[in-house]
Coordinates of C-alpha atoms and ligand atoms in Angstrom, one line a residue:
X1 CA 125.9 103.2 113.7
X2 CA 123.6 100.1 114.9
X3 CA 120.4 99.7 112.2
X4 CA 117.5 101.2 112.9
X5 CA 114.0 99.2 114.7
X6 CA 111.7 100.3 112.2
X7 CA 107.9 99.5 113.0
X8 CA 105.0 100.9 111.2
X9 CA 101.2 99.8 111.1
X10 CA 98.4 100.2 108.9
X11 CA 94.8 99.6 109.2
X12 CA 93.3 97.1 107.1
X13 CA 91.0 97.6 104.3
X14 CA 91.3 97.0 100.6
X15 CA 90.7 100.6 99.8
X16 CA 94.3 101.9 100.2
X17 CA 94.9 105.2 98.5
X18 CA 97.6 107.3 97.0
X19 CA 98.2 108.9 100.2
X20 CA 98.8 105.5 102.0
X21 CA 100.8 104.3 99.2
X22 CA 103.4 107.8 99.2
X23 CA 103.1 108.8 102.5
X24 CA 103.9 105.1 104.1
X25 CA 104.1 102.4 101.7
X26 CA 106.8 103.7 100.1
X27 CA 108.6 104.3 103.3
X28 CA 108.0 100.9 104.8
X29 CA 109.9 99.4 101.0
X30 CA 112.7 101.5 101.4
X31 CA 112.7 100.7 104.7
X32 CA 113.5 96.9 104.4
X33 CA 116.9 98.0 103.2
X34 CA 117.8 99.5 106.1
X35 CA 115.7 97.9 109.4
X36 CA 117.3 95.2 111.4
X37 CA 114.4 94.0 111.7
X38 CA 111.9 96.1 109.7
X39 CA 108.1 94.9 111.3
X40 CA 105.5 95.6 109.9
X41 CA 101.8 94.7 111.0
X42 CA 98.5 95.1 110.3
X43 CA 96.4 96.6 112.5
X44 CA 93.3 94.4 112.9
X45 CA 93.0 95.3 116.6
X46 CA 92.7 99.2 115.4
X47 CA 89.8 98.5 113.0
X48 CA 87.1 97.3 115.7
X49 CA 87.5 101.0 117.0
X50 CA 84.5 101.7 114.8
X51 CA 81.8 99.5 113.6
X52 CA 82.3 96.7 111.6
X53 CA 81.6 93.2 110.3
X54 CA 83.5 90.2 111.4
X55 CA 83.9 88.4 108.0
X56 CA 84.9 91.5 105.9
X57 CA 87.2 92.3 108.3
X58 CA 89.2 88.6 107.6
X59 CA 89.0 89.7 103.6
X60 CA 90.4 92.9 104.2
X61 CA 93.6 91.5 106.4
X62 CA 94.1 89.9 103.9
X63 CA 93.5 93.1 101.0
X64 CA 96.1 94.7 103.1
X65 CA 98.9 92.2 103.0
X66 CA 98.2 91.7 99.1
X67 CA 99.0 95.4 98.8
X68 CA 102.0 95.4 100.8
X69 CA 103.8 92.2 99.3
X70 CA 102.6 93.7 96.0
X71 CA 104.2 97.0 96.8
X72 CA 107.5 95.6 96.8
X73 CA 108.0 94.2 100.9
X74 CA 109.2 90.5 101.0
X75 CA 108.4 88.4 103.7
X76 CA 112.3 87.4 104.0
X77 CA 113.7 90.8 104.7
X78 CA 111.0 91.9 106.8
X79 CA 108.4 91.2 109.6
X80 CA 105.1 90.8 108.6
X81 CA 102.1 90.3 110.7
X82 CA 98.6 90.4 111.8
X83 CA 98.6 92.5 115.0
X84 CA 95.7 90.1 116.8
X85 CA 97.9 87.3 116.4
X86 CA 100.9 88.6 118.7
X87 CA 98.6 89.0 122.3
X88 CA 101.5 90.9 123.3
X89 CA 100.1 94.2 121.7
X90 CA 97.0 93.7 123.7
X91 CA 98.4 93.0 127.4
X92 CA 101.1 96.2 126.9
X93 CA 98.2 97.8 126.2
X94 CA 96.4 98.0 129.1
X95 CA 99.6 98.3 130.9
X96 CA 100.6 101.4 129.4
X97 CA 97.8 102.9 130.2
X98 CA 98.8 103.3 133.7
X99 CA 101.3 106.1 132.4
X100 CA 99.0 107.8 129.8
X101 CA 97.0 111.0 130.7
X102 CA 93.5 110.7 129.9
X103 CA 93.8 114.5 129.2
X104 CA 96.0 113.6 126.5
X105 CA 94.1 111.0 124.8
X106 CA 91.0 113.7 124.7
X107 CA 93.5 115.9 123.0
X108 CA 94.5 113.7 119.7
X109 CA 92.9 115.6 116.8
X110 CA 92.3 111.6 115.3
X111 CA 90.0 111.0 117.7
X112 CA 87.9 114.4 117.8
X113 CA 87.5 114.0 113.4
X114 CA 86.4 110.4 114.3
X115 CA 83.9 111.0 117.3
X116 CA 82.9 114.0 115.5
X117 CA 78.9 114.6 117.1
X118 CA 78.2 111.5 118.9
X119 CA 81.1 111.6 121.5
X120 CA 78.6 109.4 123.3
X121 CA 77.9 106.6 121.3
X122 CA 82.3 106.3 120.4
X123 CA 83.6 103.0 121.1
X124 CA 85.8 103.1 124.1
X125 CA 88.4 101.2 121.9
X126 CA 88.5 104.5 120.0
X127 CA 89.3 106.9 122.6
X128 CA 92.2 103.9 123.4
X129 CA 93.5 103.6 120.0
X130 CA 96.5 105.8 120.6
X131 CA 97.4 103.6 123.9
X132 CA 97.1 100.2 121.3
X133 CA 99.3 102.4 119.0
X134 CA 102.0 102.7 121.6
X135 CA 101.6 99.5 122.5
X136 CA 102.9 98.6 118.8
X137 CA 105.9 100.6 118.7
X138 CA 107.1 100.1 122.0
X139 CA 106.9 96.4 122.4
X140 CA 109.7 96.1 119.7
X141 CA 111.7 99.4 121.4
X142 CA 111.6 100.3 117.7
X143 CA 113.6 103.3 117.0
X144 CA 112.1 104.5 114.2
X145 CA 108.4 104.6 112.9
X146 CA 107.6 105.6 109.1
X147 CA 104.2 107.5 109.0
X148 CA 102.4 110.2 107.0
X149 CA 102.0 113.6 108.7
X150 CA 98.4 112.5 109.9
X151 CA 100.1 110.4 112.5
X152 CA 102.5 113.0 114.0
X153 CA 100.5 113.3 117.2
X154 CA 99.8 109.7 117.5
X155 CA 104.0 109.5 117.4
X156 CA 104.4 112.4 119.7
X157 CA 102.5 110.8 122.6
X158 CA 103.9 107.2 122.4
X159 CA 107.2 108.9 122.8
X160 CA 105.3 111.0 126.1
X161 CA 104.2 107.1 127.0
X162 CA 107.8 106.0 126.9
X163 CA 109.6 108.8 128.5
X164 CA 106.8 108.9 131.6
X165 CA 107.4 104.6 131.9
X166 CA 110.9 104.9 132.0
X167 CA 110.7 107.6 134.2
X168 CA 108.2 106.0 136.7
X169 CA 109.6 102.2 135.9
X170 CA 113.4 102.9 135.2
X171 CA 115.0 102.9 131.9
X172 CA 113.4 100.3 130.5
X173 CA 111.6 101.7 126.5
X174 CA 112.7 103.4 123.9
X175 CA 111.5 106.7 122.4
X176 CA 111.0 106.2 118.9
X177 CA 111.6 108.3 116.0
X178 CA 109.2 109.9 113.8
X179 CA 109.7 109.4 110.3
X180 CA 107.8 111.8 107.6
X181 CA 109.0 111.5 104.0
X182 CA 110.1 114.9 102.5
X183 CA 108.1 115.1 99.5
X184 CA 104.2 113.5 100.0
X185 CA 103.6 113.0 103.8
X186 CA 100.2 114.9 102.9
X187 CA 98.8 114.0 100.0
X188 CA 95.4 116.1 99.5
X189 CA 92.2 115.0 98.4
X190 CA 92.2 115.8 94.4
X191 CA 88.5 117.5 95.0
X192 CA 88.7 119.5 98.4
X193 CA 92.7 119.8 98.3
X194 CA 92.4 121.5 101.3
X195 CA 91.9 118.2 102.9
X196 CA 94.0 114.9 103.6
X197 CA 93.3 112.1 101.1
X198 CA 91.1 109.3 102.8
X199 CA 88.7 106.6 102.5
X200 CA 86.8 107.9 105.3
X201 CA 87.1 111.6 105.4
X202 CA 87.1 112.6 102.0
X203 CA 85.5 112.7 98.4
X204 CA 85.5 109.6 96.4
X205 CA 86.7 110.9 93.2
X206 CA 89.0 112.8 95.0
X207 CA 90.6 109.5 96.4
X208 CA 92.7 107.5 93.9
X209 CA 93.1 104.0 95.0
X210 CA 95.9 102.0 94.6
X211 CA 93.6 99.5 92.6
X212 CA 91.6 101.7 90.8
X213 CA 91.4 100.5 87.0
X214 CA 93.9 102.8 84.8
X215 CA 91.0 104.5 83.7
X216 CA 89.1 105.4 87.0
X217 CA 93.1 107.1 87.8
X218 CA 92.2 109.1 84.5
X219 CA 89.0 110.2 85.1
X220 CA 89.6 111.6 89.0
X221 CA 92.9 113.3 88.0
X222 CA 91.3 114.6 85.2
X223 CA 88.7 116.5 87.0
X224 CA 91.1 117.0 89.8
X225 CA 90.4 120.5 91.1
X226 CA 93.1 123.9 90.9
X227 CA 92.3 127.1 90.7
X228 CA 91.9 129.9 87.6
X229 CA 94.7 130.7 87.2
X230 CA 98.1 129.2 84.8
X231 CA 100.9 128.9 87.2
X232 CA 102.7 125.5 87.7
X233 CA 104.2 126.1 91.2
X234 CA 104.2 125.3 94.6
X235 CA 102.7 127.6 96.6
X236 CA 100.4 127.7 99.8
X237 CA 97.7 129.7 97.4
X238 CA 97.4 126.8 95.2
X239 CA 96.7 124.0 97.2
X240 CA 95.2 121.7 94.5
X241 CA 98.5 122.1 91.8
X242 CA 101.0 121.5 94.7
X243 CA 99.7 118.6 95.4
X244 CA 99.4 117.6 91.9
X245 CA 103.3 118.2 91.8
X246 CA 104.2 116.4 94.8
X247 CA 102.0 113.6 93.4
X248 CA 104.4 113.7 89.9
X249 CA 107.8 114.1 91.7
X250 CA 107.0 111.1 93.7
X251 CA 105.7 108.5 90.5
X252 CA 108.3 109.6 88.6
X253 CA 110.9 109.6 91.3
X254 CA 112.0 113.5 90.4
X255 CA 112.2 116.6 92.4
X256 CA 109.5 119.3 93.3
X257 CA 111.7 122.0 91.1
X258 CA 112.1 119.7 88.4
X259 CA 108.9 119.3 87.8
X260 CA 108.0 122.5 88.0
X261 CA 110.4 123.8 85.6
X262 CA 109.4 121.1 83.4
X263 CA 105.7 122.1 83.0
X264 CA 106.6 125.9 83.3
X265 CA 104.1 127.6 80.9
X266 CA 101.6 125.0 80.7
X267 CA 97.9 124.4 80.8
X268 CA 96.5 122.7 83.6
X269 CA 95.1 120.2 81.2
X270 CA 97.8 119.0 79.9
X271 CA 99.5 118.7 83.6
X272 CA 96.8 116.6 85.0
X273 CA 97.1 114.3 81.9
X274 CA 100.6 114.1 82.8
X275 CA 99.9 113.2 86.4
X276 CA 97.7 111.0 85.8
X277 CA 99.5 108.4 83.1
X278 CA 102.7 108.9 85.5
X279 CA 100.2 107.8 88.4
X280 CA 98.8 105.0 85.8
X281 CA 102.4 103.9 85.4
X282 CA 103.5 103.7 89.1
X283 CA 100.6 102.2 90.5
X284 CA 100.3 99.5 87.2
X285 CA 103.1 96.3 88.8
X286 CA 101.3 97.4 92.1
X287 CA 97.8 96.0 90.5
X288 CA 99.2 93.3 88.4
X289 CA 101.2 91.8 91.4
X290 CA 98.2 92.5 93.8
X291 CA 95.9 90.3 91.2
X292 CA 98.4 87.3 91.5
X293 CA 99.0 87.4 95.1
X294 CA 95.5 88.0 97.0
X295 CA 94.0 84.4 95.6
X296 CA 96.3 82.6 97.5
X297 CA 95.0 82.9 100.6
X298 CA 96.8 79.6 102.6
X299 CA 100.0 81.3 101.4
X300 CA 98.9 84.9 103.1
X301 CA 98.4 82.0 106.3
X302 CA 101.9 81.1 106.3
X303 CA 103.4 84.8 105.6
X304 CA 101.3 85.5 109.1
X305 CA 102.4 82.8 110.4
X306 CA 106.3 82.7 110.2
X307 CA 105.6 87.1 111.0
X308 CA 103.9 86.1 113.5
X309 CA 106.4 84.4 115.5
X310 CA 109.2 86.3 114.7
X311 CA 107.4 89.4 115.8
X312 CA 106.7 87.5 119.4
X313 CA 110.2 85.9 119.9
X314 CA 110.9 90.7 119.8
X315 CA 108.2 91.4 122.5
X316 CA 107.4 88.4 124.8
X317 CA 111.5 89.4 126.5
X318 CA 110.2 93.1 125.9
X319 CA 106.8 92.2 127.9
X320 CA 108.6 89.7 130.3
X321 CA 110.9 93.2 131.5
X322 CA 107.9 95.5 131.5
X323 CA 105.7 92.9 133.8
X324 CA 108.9 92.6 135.9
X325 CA 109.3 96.7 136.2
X326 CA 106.0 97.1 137.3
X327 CA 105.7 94.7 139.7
X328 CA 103.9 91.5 138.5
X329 CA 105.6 88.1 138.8
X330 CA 108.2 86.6 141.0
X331 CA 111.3 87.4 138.6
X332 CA 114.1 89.3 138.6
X333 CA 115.5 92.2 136.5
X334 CA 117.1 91.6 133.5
Ligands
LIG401 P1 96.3 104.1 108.3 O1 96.0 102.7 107.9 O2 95.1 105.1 108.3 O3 97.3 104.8 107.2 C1 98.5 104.1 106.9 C2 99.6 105.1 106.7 O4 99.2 106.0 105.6 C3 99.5 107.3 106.0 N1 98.5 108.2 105.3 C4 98.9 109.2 104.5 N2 100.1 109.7 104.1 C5 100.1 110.7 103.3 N3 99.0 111.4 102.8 C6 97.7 111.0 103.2 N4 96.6 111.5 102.7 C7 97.7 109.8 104.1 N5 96.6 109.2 104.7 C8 97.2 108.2 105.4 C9 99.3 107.3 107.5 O5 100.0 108.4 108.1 C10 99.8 105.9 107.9 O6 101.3 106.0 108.1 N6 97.1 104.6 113.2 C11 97.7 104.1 111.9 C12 98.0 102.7 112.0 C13 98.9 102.2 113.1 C14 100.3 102.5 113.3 C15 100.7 101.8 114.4 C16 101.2 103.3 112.5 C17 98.6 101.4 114.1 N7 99.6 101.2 114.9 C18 102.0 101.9 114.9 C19 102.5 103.4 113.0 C20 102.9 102.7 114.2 C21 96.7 104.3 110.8 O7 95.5 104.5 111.0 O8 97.1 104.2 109.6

């Protein structure tokens, strides 16, 4: 079996959260092991989609790859980059777009929750973010992309973009794999557990971040929300103590029924203290590593720097093929 492409992006900002950290994180760690190459890029590109400030956006690049070095992903057995630094990205953009359906870019649920009322006033760059997206994934013909569930639609149409190139271009992309972990693709906010975890969309004490201070972990699982009744288990009426579950399996690298059994009869109180010092634990090397790395900014440089031109030696032959395919230039096929 040849390795797997694996290529997964996340948007900068130094407020990553639990969700980010089980639903992708993790994924991209594990996925070092096993990608030949494994690239991974943050997406500054993606964050001018909605407004924002020039200088904090530098810090936060720079947040983000803190986090991820931190989080276990080592510049020598992976790719790791700033996207506005490969130009690539940017020119496959617009090239996709020939095959992409505006129809289908009004469709992606991201979108709609970000436009929400003033449709008008949305940056174009928003309504292209999926295109940019594709652009990513399909400059590398990764075959496999790592996500949380939130990006399932995202995945669904860059695989549409592929299929329609290579079927208006000739065989020339590949369709990528989604990749959802099993346990914690949706980790819920802790106050409205009906709804995704996120900096953006949800509550703040709801939203653990991967930096919070021990204590601050504490204090939101401890007024984490559940419901009246006693039950420890998994079910779709008890939205709040699933997640709490999902959230322990994962820190303590356990099983769903495991835990379950383990807190069978109970109080909530005493689970959510649980939760919380195993989420204390897991997140601990995370913050330590984070508060040695970030400082060194030159040496974030040179990280982004040597990614940087691995990632283009993958797409500029990936770029030269697609310009070729479509008509532009004098060259041949390859
Ligand atoms: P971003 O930065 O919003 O999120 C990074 C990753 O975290 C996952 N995630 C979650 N997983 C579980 N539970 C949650 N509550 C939760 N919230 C977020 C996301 O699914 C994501 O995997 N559009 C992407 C960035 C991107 C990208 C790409 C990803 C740009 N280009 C190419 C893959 C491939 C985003 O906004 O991620």
């Amino acid at each position: 079996m040849p390795k797997p492409i694996i290529f997964s992006g996340i948007q900068p900002t130094g407020r990553k959260h639990l969700g980010n950290y089980i639903g992708a994180i993790r994924q991209y760690v594990e996925g070092q092991e096993r990608g030949e190459p494994a690239i991974f890029c943050i997406v500054d590109l993606h964050a001018i989609s909605v407004p924002y400030d020039p200088v904090e956006l530098r810090e936060r690049v720079y947040d983000t790859a803190a986090i991820l070095l931190a989080a276990g992903l080592d510049p020598e057995r992976c790719i790791l980059f700033r996207q506005s630094d490969v130009p690539e990205h940017s020119e496959l953009t617009w090239l996709l777009s020939a095959v992409t359906a505006h129809g289908d870019l009004n469709r992606m649920h991201q979108f709609k929750e970000k436009v929400g009322k003033d449709r008008e006033l949305a940056s174009a760059a928003l309504f292209y973010y999926p295109v940019l997206m594709a652009a990513d994934v399909l400059a590398y013909r990764a075959t496999e992309v790592p996500v949380g569930d939130d990006q399932r639609q995202h995945v669904e149409l860059m695989r549409e973009i592929a299929r329609r190139f290579n079927a208006r271009f000739g065989e020339t992309l590949v369709v990528p794999e989604l990749v959802i972990p099993e346990v914690g693709a949706r980790i819920m906010d802790l106050q409205e557990p009906e709804r995704k975890m996120s900096t953006t969309g949800g509550t703040e004490q709801g939203t653990v971040l991967v930096l919070d201070e021990p204590d601050l972990v504490r204090k939101k699982f401890g007024s984490a929300v559940t419901d009246s009744g006693r039950e420890i288990v998994r079910s779709p009426e008890k939205p709040g103590i699933a997640n709490l579950i999902d959230i322990l399996a994962v820190a303590r690298n356990t099983d769903q029924a495991q835990v379950e059994g383990e807190f069978d009869g109970s109080g909530y109180g005493d689970f959510k203290k649980a939760v919380a010092e195993a989420v204390v634990e897991y997140l601990a090397p995370v913050r330590e590593r984070y508060a040695e790395l970030r400082p060194d900014e030159a040496g974030l440089d040179r990280i982004f720097g040597l990614g940087a031109e691995k990632a283009q030696a993958l797409a500029a032959p990936v770029l030269a093929v697609v310009r070729e395919r479509m008509g532009y230039g004098a060259g041949s096929p390859k």
